[in-house]
Amino acid sequence: LVWLLVLSLAWLGPALGGEDKDEEVIEEEEKEKKEDEVLSDEIKEEDNVLVLHEHNFARALREHQLLLVEFYAPWCGHCQRLAPAFAQAATELRNESSPARLGKVDATAQTDLATEFGITSYPTLKLFRDGNRTHPLAYTGRMDSQGIVRWMQRRAGPSATLLQDTDTISAFINSQDLVVVGFFKDLRGEAAQAFFEVAAEMVDMTFGVAEAAELFQVYGLSADTVCLFKKFDERQTNFPVDLARGLDTAELTRLLRIHSLQLVMEFTNEVQPVPSPVTVHGSWLPCPHPPPPPQTSNQIFGAKIPHHMLLFLNKSSPEQLSLRDSFRAAAGGFRGEVRWPQGKDMEGGFGTPQPQCPPFPAQVLFVVVDVTGHGADVLPFFGMTAADAPTLRLVKMENNRKYQMEQDNFSDSAIRTFIQAVLDGKVKPHLLSAEPPEDWDTRPVKVLVGKTFEQVAFDETKNVFVKFYAPWCPHCQAMAAAWEELAERYKDREDIVIAEMDSTANELENITIHGYPTLHYFPAGPGRKMVEYKSTRDVETFSRFLENGGTLPEEPP
């Protein structure tokens, strides 16, 4: 039997070896075939997306008037999530016979193209127009199929509809809840061209343009003006073009964002298909590795209003629902306004503004949050539960500082007084703090909370190295073992403390954490000094940093 097995292996060996050789030959032939395909300028498609490389890129630019190209990496998670939406958008544009097409480049394989167009992150989307290879336009739309289609449609056709008579403009204004109409005496002038630029970018709004003198007269205008027409709140808001400065695209965009919002917004959280990056600050959304953008949060956070006043309530309670009336009454004073001569407000506001009366920016956005609905997800960010409703919080968006009344008072006058006190710097922020664990100082890594941070970090007899982390952060998770090993190494040193603090559950008055993990070193001695660690996150580098008193020794030349 042994011999039979040996003979069988002897006979099968060459056969198996030959099969391996055949496979190698086949693989080599397929590789050569792929290389021949790459060298050709033929353009293949995958799900209506053009597959581009250095040999067919020029041809694609020649053949397509508008070409949006995604530079991607096959291993990139964001690219993988974008792929279905990108393909769907390509299909929609193809089906409507649009001159706009979508293409993709594997930037890890096509390194010359990646270098030429300065690709440093994935995915990066660039628009090439009329074959211009030297000045592509960065994509600024939403990262979902609808956002991509709308963004491309605005660039494929006129960004604003020409409105030539009273019937047309009336039907246009009544066609949607919110439209923007630019009244310009010269559609080829600089102000009108700036307006078209804004219209091309703000694809979530509908834009029209008019130059007929009779339409200026109908709407009471005497000079170039951008008008925002709404079916809610004030029905019309006018933004006259400054004769001296012209039309500033950034300022007009900001004003349209602000005044397109309802006086009181309701927070909703309907998930979109593809997540977009969300920073830790500038948003009071919980950030377990950034969530998909909610339905109204794009508007709420996109308006860049510096303070958000939040009313948390249970919408199933009629008594709590009634609190919205006084909340709304308080909102009007902080809306921001466009000032007019002759005492006219922004609802009536026709005519030319006085130079000494510039637009007054909105200071506070009012938002209602239903604690039993979409708002339930944001409650932990405020250290709250549904049982805490009704209650009020004001958030300063630049640093996510939260402010709370000593005793909730829901009258409109009390709300206004509270907000003004915060704006005047007379109210201290309300800081979150978890309770310290019973064993917080028994393990090598000391566990700090808001309540205990000061006494540990600023102990003048200790050198304290603190990791500020978020439980959901993959970078924090990746360095957790190194931090534990570092703490184990120094657990017997009386003058060194290795600690950590969950910054999603604890806040500090004078230290703002902008990303995770953040490492700060607090040296012994007076003065409340703090050094941010920005080097390699490994045990040996950490150790050299500590042994050298909070700095890394210079490497020998």
Coordinates of C-alpha atoms in Angstrom, one line a residue:
L1 CA 0.0 0.0 0.0
V2 CA 2.8 2.3 0.8
W3 CA 4.4 1.7 -2.5
L4 CA 1.1 2.2 -4.3
L5 CA 0.9 5.6 -2.6
V6 CA 4.5 6.5 -3.5
L7 CA 3.9 5.4 -7.2
S8 CA 0.6 7.3 -7.3
L9 CA 2.4 10.5 -6.1
A10 CA 5.2 9.9 -8.6
W11 CA 2.8 9.6 -11.5
L12 CA 0.6 12.4 -10.4
G13 CA 3.5 14.8 -9.6
P14 CA 4.4 15.6 -13.2
A15 CA 0.7 15.9 -14.1
L16 CA 0.1 18.3 -11.3
G17 CA 3.2 20.2 -12.1
G18 CA 2.1 20.5 -15.7
E19 CA -1.3 21.8 -14.6
D20 CA 0.5 24.5 -12.5
K21 CA 2.6 25.4 -15.5
D22 CA -0.5 25.7 -17.7
E23 CA -2.1 27.9 -15.1
E24 CA 1.0 30.1 -15.0
V25 CA 0.9 30.4 -18.8
I26 CA -2.8 31.3 -18.7
E27 CA -2.2 33.9 -16.0
E28 CA 0.7 35.4 -18.0
E29 CA -1.4 35.5 -21.1
E30 CA -4.2 37.3 -19.2
K31 CA -1.7 39.7 -17.7
E32 CA -0.3 40.5 -21.2
K33 CA -3.9 40.9 -22.5
K34 CA -4.7 43.4 -19.7
E35 CA -1.5 45.3 -20.4
D36 CA -2.5 45.6 -24.1
E37 CA -5.9 46.9 -23.1
V38 CA -4.3 49.5 -20.9
L39 CA -2.0 50.7 -23.6
S40 CA -5.0 51.2 -25.9
D41 CA -7.0 54.5 -25.8
E42 CA -10.3 52.5 -26.0
I43 CA -12.7 53.5 -23.3
K44 CA -14.5 50.7 -21.5
E45 CA -17.4 51.2 -19.1
E46 CA -18.5 49.6 -15.9
D47 CA -22.1 50.4 -14.9
N48 CA -22.1 53.4 -17.2
V49 CA -18.9 54.8 -15.6
L50 CA -16.0 55.3 -17.9
V51 CA -12.9 53.4 -16.8
L52 CA -10.0 55.7 -17.4
H53 CA -6.2 55.4 -17.4
E54 CA -3.3 57.4 -18.7
H55 CA -3.7 56.1 -22.3
N56 CA -7.4 56.9 -22.8
F57 CA -7.8 60.0 -20.5
A58 CA -7.1 62.5 -23.2
R59 CA -9.6 60.8 -25.5
A60 CA -12.3 61.0 -22.8
L61 CA -11.7 64.7 -22.4
R62 CA -12.0 65.2 -26.1
E63 CA -15.2 63.2 -26.5
H64 CA -17.1 64.5 -23.4
Q65 CA -18.0 68.1 -22.8
L66 CA -18.5 67.6 -19.0
L67 CA -16.6 64.8 -17.4
L68 CA -16.7 64.2 -13.6
V69 CA -13.8 61.9 -12.6
E70 CA -13.5 60.0 -9.4
F71 CA -9.9 59.3 -8.3
Y72 CA -10.2 56.3 -6.0
A73 CA -8.2 53.6 -4.2
P74 CA -9.6 50.0 -4.3
W75 CA -9.0 49.6 -0.6
C76 CA -10.6 52.8 0.5
G77 CA -13.8 52.3 2.5
H78 CA -15.3 55.7 1.5
C79 CA -14.7 54.8 -2.1
Q80 CA -16.4 51.5 -1.8
R81 CA -19.4 53.1 -0.2
L82 CA -19.6 55.8 -2.9
A83 CA -19.3 53.3 -5.8
P84 CA -23.0 52.3 -6.0
A85 CA -24.2 55.9 -5.8
F86 CA -21.6 57.0 -8.3
A87 CA -22.8 54.3 -10.7
Q88 CA -26.5 55.1 -10.2
A89 CA -25.8 58.8 -10.9
A90 CA -23.9 57.8 -14.1
T91 CA -26.8 55.7 -15.2
E92 CA -29.3 58.5 -14.6
L93 CA -27.3 61.0 -16.5
R94 CA -26.8 58.6 -19.4
N95 CA -30.5 57.8 -19.5
E96 CA -31.5 61.5 -19.8
S97 CA -29.0 61.9 -22.7
S98 CA -27.1 64.5 -20.7
P99 CA -23.7 65.8 -22.0
A100 CA -22.4 65.1 -18.6
R101 CA -20.6 61.8 -18.0
L102 CA -18.9 60.1 -15.1
G103 CA -15.5 58.4 -15.1
K104 CA -13.2 56.8 -12.6
V105 CA -9.4 56.4 -12.2
D106 CA -7.7 53.9 -9.9
A107 CA -5.2 56.5 -8.5
T108 CA -3.1 53.7 -6.9
A109 CA -2.4 52.2 -10.3
Q110 CA -2.4 55.4 -12.5
T111 CA 0.1 57.2 -10.4
D112 CA 1.0 59.7 -13.2
L113 CA -2.6 60.9 -13.4
A114 CA -2.8 61.1 -9.6
T115 CA 0.4 63.2 -9.5
E116 CA -0.7 65.4 -12.4
F117 CA -4.0 66.3 -10.6
G118 CA -2.6 66.5 -7.1
I119 CA -4.6 63.6 -5.6
T120 CA -3.7 63.2 -1.9
S121 CA -6.9 61.6 -0.5
Y122 CA -9.7 59.3 -1.6
P123 CA -12.1 59.7 -3.1
T124 CA -11.3 62.9 -4.9
L125 CA -13.8 64.1 -7.5
K126 CA -12.9 66.6 -10.2
L127 CA -14.9 68.1 -13.1
F128 CA -13.3 68.6 -16.5
R129 CA -15.1 70.9 -18.8
D130 CA -14.6 71.3 -22.6
G131 CA -11.5 69.2 -22.6
N132 CA -9.6 71.6 -20.3
R133 CA -7.0 69.4 -18.6
T134 CA -5.2 72.1 -16.7
H135 CA -7.9 73.6 -14.6
P136 CA -10.4 71.0 -13.4
L137 CA -13.1 72.1 -10.9
A138 CA -13.3 70.5 -7.5
Y139 CA -16.6 68.7 -6.8
T140 CA -18.5 70.5 -4.0
G141 CA -21.8 68.6 -4.0
R142 CA -23.3 65.8 -1.8
M143 CA -21.7 62.4 -2.0
D144 CA -24.9 60.6 -3.0
S145 CA -26.5 59.8 -6.4
Q146 CA -29.1 62.6 -6.2
G147 CA -26.5 65.2 -5.1
I148 CA -24.1 64.2 -8.0
V149 CA -26.9 64.3 -10.6
R150 CA -28.1 67.7 -9.5
W151 CA -24.6 69.1 -9.4
M152 CA -23.9 67.9 -12.9
Q153 CA -27.2 69.1 -14.2
R154 CA -26.5 72.6 -13.0
R155 CA -23.3 72.6 -15.0
A156 CA -24.8 71.0 -18.1
G157 CA -27.5 73.6 -18.5
P158 CA -28.2 77.1 -17.3
S159 CA -27.9 77.4 -13.6
A160 CA -30.9 79.8 -13.4
T161 CA -34.1 79.8 -15.4
L162 CA -34.7 83.0 -17.5
L163 CA -38.1 84.6 -16.4
Q164 CA -39.4 86.9 -19.1
D165 CA -42.9 88.0 -18.1
T166 CA -45.2 88.3 -15.1
D167 CA -47.0 85.0 -15.7
T168 CA -43.8 83.0 -16.0
I169 CA -42.2 84.5 -12.8
S170 CA -45.4 84.1 -10.8
A171 CA -45.7 80.4 -11.8
F172 CA -42.0 80.0 -11.0
I173 CA -42.3 81.5 -7.5
N174 CA -45.4 79.4 -6.7
S175 CA -43.9 76.2 -8.0
Q176 CA -41.9 75.4 -4.9
D177 CA -41.7 76.2 -1.2
L178 CA -38.5 78.2 -1.8
V179 CA -37.0 79.8 -4.9
V180 CA -34.3 82.4 -5.5
V181 CA -34.7 85.1 -8.2
G182 CA -32.0 87.5 -9.3
F183 CA -33.2 90.7 -10.8
F184 CA -30.4 92.2 -12.9
K185 CA -30.5 95.0 -15.5
D186 CA -27.6 93.5 -17.4
L187 CA -27.4 89.7 -17.4
R188 CA -23.9 89.9 -18.8
G189 CA -22.7 92.2 -16.0
E190 CA -20.4 91.1 -13.2
A191 CA -23.2 90.9 -10.6
A192 CA -25.3 88.6 -12.7
Q193 CA -22.3 86.4 -13.5
A194 CA -21.6 86.1 -9.7
F195 CA -25.2 85.1 -9.2
F196 CA -24.9 82.4 -11.8
E197 CA -21.9 81.1 -10.0
V198 CA -23.8 80.9 -6.7
A199 CA -26.7 79.1 -8.5
A200 CA -24.4 76.5 -10.0
E201 CA -23.1 75.7 -6.5
M202 CA -26.3 75.7 -4.5
V203 CA -27.9 72.8 -6.2
D204 CA -30.4 72.2 -3.4
M205 CA -32.2 75.5 -4.3
T206 CA -34.0 76.5 -7.5
F207 CA -32.8 79.8 -9.2
G208 CA -34.4 82.1 -11.7
V209 CA -33.2 85.3 -13.2
A210 CA -35.0 88.3 -14.7
E211 CA -34.0 91.5 -16.5
A212 CA -37.3 92.9 -17.8
A213 CA -38.0 96.4 -16.5
E214 CA -41.6 95.6 -16.0
L215 CA -40.6 92.8 -13.5
F216 CA -38.5 95.2 -11.5
Q217 CA -41.6 97.4 -11.3
V218 CA -44.0 94.6 -10.3
Y219 CA -41.7 93.6 -7.4
G220 CA -41.0 97.2 -6.3
L221 CA -37.3 97.1 -7.2
S222 CA -35.2 99.9 -8.6
A223 CA -31.7 98.3 -8.6
D224 CA -30.1 94.9 -9.0
T225 CA -31.5 92.7 -6.2
V226 CA -31.5 89.0 -5.3
C227 CA -34.9 87.9 -3.8
L228 CA -35.6 84.8 -1.8
F229 CA -39.3 83.8 -2.1
K230 CA -40.7 81.4 0.6
K231 CA -44.1 79.9 1.4
F232 CA -43.3 80.0 5.1
D233 CA -42.2 82.7 7.7
E234 CA -41.5 86.0 6.0
R235 CA -42.6 85.5 2.4
Q236 CA -39.9 87.5 0.7
T237 CA -36.4 88.5 1.7
N238 CA -34.4 90.9 -0.5
F239 CA -30.7 91.2 -0.8
P240 CA -29.8 94.3 -2.9
V241 CA -26.5 94.3 -4.7
D242 CA -24.0 96.8 -3.1
L243 CA -23.1 99.2 -5.9
A244 CA -19.6 99.7 -4.5
R245 CA -18.7 96.2 -3.6
G246 CA -20.7 94.3 -6.2
L247 CA -22.2 90.9 -5.4
D248 CA -20.0 88.8 -3.1
T249 CA -20.6 85.1 -3.8
A250 CA -19.6 83.9 -0.4
E251 CA -21.8 86.4 1.4
L252 CA -24.8 85.8 -0.8
T253 CA -24.4 82.0 -0.3
R254 CA -24.3 82.5 3.5
L255 CA -27.4 84.8 3.5
L256 CA -29.4 82.4 1.3
R257 CA -28.4 79.5 3.6
I258 CA -29.5 81.4 6.7
H259 CA -32.8 82.8 5.4
S260 CA -33.8 79.6 3.6
L261 CA -34.2 78.0 7.1
Q262 CA -37.4 78.1 8.9
L263 CA -37.5 80.5 11.9
V264 CA -37.6 77.4 14.1
M265 CA -36.2 74.2 12.6
E266 CA -37.1 70.7 13.6
F267 CA -34.3 68.2 13.9
T268 CA -34.9 65.1 11.8
N269 CA -32.5 62.2 11.2
E270 CA -33.4 60.4 8.0
V271 CA -30.3 58.5 6.8
Q272 CA -28.8 59.2 3.4
P273 CA -27.1 56.4 1.5
V274 CA -23.5 57.5 1.7
P275 CA -21.8 59.2 4.7
S276 CA -19.9 62.5 4.4
P277 CA -17.1 63.5 6.7
V278 CA -18.4 65.3 9.8
T279 CA -16.0 67.1 12.2
V280 CA -16.2 66.7 15.9
H281 CA -16.8 70.4 16.3
G282 CA -19.3 72.5 14.4
S283 CA -22.0 69.9 15.0
W284 CA -23.8 68.7 18.1
L285 CA -24.5 65.4 16.4
P286 CA -23.1 62.3 18.1
C287 CA -20.0 61.3 16.1
P288 CA -19.5 57.5 16.3
H289 CA -17.3 57.6 13.2
P290 CA -19.2 60.1 11.4
P291 CA -22.8 59.3 10.9
P292 CA -24.7 59.7 7.6
P293 CA -25.9 63.3 7.3
P294 CA -29.5 63.7 8.6
Q295 CA -32.2 65.2 6.5
T296 CA -32.2 68.6 8.2
S297 CA -28.7 68.7 9.7
N298 CA -27.2 69.6 6.3
Q299 CA -29.3 72.8 6.6
I300 CA -28.9 73.3 10.3
F301 CA -25.1 73.0 10.3
G302 CA -24.5 74.2 6.8
A303 CA -25.8 77.7 7.6
K304 CA -22.8 78.3 9.9
I305 CA -24.9 80.1 12.5
P306 CA -22.6 80.5 15.5
H307 CA -25.1 79.5 18.3
H308 CA -27.9 76.9 18.3
M309 CA -30.8 77.2 20.9
L310 CA -32.4 73.8 21.4
L311 CA -35.8 73.0 22.8
F312 CA -35.9 69.3 23.8
L313 CA -39.5 68.1 24.1
N314 CA -41.7 65.0 23.9
K315 CA -43.9 65.6 20.9
S316 CA -46.4 63.0 22.2
S317 CA -47.2 65.4 25.1
P318 CA -49.6 68.2 24.1
E319 CA -48.4 70.2 27.1
Q320 CA -44.8 70.1 25.9
L321 CA -45.8 70.8 22.3
S322 CA -47.4 74.0 23.4
L323 CA -44.0 75.3 24.5
R324 CA -43.1 75.8 20.8
D325 CA -45.2 79.0 20.7
S326 CA -43.1 80.9 23.2
F327 CA -39.9 79.4 21.7
R328 CA -40.9 80.7 18.3
A329 CA -41.7 84.1 19.7
A330 CA -38.2 84.4 21.1
A331 CA -36.6 83.3 17.8
G332 CA -37.5 86.4 15.8
G333 CA -35.1 88.7 17.7
F334 CA -32.1 86.6 16.8
R335 CA -33.0 85.8 13.2
G336 CA -30.6 88.3 11.6
E337 CA -32.1 90.9 9.3
V338 CA -31.5 92.9 6.2
R339 CA -32.1 96.6 7.1
W340 CA -34.0 99.0 4.9
P341 CA -34.6 102.7 4.7
Q342 CA -37.9 104.3 5.7
G343 CA -38.2 101.7 8.4
K344 CA -39.2 98.9 6.1
D345 CA -38.4 95.4 7.3
M346 CA -37.2 92.4 5.4
E347 CA -40.8 91.2 4.7
G348 CA -41.8 94.4 2.9
G349 CA -38.2 95.5 2.2
F350 CA -38.1 97.0 -1.2
G351 CA -35.8 99.8 -2.3
T352 CA -32.1 100.6 -1.9
P353 CA -30.4 100.0 1.4
Q354 CA -28.6 102.7 3.2
P355 CA -24.8 102.1 3.2
Q356 CA -24.7 102.6 7.0
C357 CA -27.2 99.8 7.4
P358 CA -25.4 96.5 6.4
P359 CA -27.0 93.1 6.8
F360 CA -27.0 92.0 10.5
P361 CA -25.9 88.4 10.7
A362 CA -28.0 85.8 12.4
Q363 CA -26.6 85.0 15.8
V364 CA -28.8 82.1 17.0
L365 CA -30.7 79.3 15.2
F366 CA -33.6 77.8 17.1
V367 CA -34.2 74.1 16.8
V368 CA -36.8 71.8 18.3
V369 CA -35.6 68.3 19.2
D370 CA -38.1 65.5 19.8
V371 CA -36.6 63.2 22.5
T372 CA -38.8 60.3 21.5
G373 CA -38.1 60.6 17.8
H374 CA -35.0 61.4 15.7
G375 CA -33.6 63.5 18.6
A376 CA -33.1 60.4 20.8
D377 CA -29.7 59.8 19.2
V378 CA -28.3 63.2 20.3
L379 CA -29.3 63.0 23.9
P380 CA -26.1 61.2 25.1
F381 CA -24.1 64.1 23.6
F382 CA -25.8 66.4 26.1
G383 CA -25.7 63.9 29.0
M384 CA -29.5 63.7 28.9
T385 CA -32.3 61.2 28.8
A386 CA -35.8 61.5 27.4
A387 CA -37.0 62.0 31.0
D388 CA -35.2 65.4 31.1
A389 CA -37.6 66.9 28.6
P390 CA -38.8 69.6 28.4
T391 CA -35.5 71.5 28.7
L392 CA -33.4 74.1 26.9
R393 CA -29.8 74.1 25.9
L394 CA -27.7 76.7 24.0
V395 CA -24.7 75.4 22.0
K396 CA -21.7 77.6 20.9
M397 CA -20.8 75.9 17.7
E398 CA -17.1 76.9 17.5
N399 CA -16.2 74.8 20.5
N400 CA -19.4 72.8 21.3
R401 CA -19.7 74.5 24.7
K402 CA -23.2 73.9 26.1
Y403 CA -25.1 76.4 28.3
Q404 CA -28.1 75.6 30.5
M405 CA -30.5 77.7 32.5
E406 CA -30.3 77.4 36.3
Q407 CA -34.0 76.7 36.2
D408 CA -35.8 76.1 32.9
N409 CA -38.1 79.0 32.1
F410 CA -40.0 78.6 28.8
S411 CA -41.4 82.1 28.4
D412 CA -40.1 84.0 25.4
S413 CA -38.7 86.9 27.5
A414 CA -36.8 84.4 29.7
I415 CA -35.4 82.7 26.7
R416 CA -34.3 85.9 25.1
T417 CA -32.7 87.1 28.4
F418 CA -30.8 83.8 28.8
I419 CA -29.5 83.9 25.2
Q420 CA -28.3 87.5 25.5
A421 CA -26.5 86.7 28.8
V422 CA -24.7 83.9 27.0
L423 CA -23.8 86.1 24.1
D424 CA -22.5 88.7 26.6
G425 CA -20.3 86.2 28.3
K426 CA -22.2 86.3 31.6
V427 CA -23.0 82.5 31.7
K428 CA -20.5 79.7 32.3
P429 CA -20.8 76.6 30.2
H430 CA -22.4 73.5 31.5
L431 CA -19.7 70.8 31.4
L432 CA -20.4 67.1 31.2
S433 CA -18.7 64.7 33.6
A434 CA -19.1 61.0 34.2
E435 CA -18.8 59.7 37.8
P436 CA -15.3 58.5 38.6
P437 CA -15.0 54.6 38.7
E438 CA -14.3 53.2 42.1
D439 CA -11.0 51.7 40.8
W440 CA -10.0 54.7 38.7
D441 CA -6.5 54.9 40.2
T442 CA -5.8 51.2 41.0
R443 CA -4.9 50.1 37.4
P444 CA -1.7 51.3 35.5
V445 CA -3.8 53.6 33.3
K446 CA -5.6 56.0 35.6
V447 CA -9.2 56.8 34.5
L448 CA -10.0 60.5 34.6
V449 CA -13.4 62.2 34.4
G450 CA -14.4 65.9 34.3
K451 CA -14.7 66.1 38.0
T452 CA -11.3 64.7 38.8
F453 CA -9.2 66.0 35.9
E454 CA -8.0 69.2 37.5
Q455 CA -6.6 67.6 40.7
V456 CA -4.8 64.9 38.8
A457 CA -3.5 66.7 35.7
F458 CA -2.3 69.8 37.5
D459 CA -0.8 68.0 40.5
E460 CA 2.5 70.0 40.8
T461 CA 4.3 66.8 42.0
K462 CA 3.5 64.7 39.0
N463 CA 4.2 64.6 35.3
V464 CA 0.9 63.5 33.8
F465 CA 0.4 62.1 30.3
V466 CA -3.2 62.0 29.2
K467 CA -4.9 60.3 26.3
F468 CA -8.2 62.0 25.3
Y469 CA -10.2 59.4 23.4
A470 CA -13.6 58.4 22.0
P471 CA -14.8 54.8 22.6
W472 CA -15.8 54.4 18.9
C473 CA -12.6 55.8 17.4
P474 CA -10.6 53.1 15.5
H475 CA -7.4 55.1 15.9
C476 CA -7.9 55.1 19.7
Q477 CA -8.6 51.4 19.7
A478 CA -5.4 50.8 17.6
M479 CA -3.2 52.5 20.1
A480 CA -4.9 51.1 23.3
A481 CA -2.4 48.3 23.7
A482 CA 0.6 50.6 23.4
W483 CA -0.9 53.0 26.0
E484 CA -1.5 50.1 28.4
E485 CA 2.1 48.9 27.9
L486 CA 3.4 52.4 28.5
A487 CA 1.4 52.6 31.8
E488 CA 2.7 49.2 32.9
R489 CA 6.3 50.4 32.2
Y490 CA 5.8 53.4 34.5
K491 CA 3.4 52.1 37.1
D492 CA 6.1 52.2 39.8
R493 CA 7.3 55.7 39.1
E494 CA 5.9 58.1 41.7
D495 CA 6.5 61.2 39.5
I496 CA 4.8 59.9 36.3
V497 CA 1.1 59.2 35.7
I498 CA -0.3 57.7 32.6
A499 CA -4.0 58.5 32.3
E500 CA -7.0 58.6 29.9
M501 CA -10.3 60.4 29.6
D502 CA -13.4 59.6 27.5
S503 CA -13.9 63.0 25.9
T504 CA -17.4 62.0 24.6
A505 CA -18.6 61.8 28.2
N506 CA -16.4 64.5 29.9
E507 CA -15.8 68.1 29.1
L508 CA -13.2 70.6 30.3
E509 CA -13.6 74.4 30.6
N510 CA -10.3 75.4 29.2
I511 CA -9.3 72.5 27.0
T512 CA -11.1 71.7 23.8
I513 CA -10.5 68.4 22.1
H514 CA -10.7 68.7 18.3
G515 CA -10.0 65.1 17.3
Y516 CA -9.2 61.6 18.6
P517 CA -7.0 60.5 20.0
T518 CA -5.4 63.7 21.4
L519 CA -2.4 63.4 23.8
H520 CA -1.5 66.1 26.2
Y521 CA 1.4 66.1 28.7
F522 CA 1.1 68.1 31.9
P523 CA 4.6 68.6 33.5
A524 CA 5.1 68.8 37.2
G525 CA 5.6 72.2 38.8
P526 CA 3.6 75.5 39.0
G527 CA 2.0 77.3 36.0
R528 CA -0.6 74.8 34.7
K529 CA 1.6 74.0 31.6
M530 CA 0.4 71.7 28.9
V531 CA 2.3 70.2 25.9
E532 CA 0.5 68.5 23.0
Y533 CA 2.2 65.3 21.8
K534 CA 2.2 65.1 18.0
S535 CA 4.8 62.3 17.2
T536 CA 4.7 58.6 16.5
R537 CA 2.2 56.7 18.7
D538 CA 4.3 53.8 19.9
V539 CA 5.7 52.8 23.3
E540 CA 9.3 53.5 22.6
T541 CA 8.6 57.0 21.3
F542 CA 6.3 57.7 24.2
S543 CA 9.0 56.6 26.6
R544 CA 11.7 58.8 25.1
F545 CA 9.2 61.7 25.3
L546 CA 8.6 61.1 29.0
E547 CA 12.2 60.5 29.9
N548 CA 13.2 63.8 28.2
G549 CA 10.7 65.9 30.2
G550 CA 8.0 66.3 27.7
T551 CA 10.0 66.8 24.5
L552 CA 11.6 64.4 22.1
P553 CA 15.4 64.4 22.0
E554 CA 16.9 65.5 18.7
E555 CA 18.1 62.8 16.5
P556 CA 21.9 62.7 15.9
P557 CA 22.9 63.9 12.5

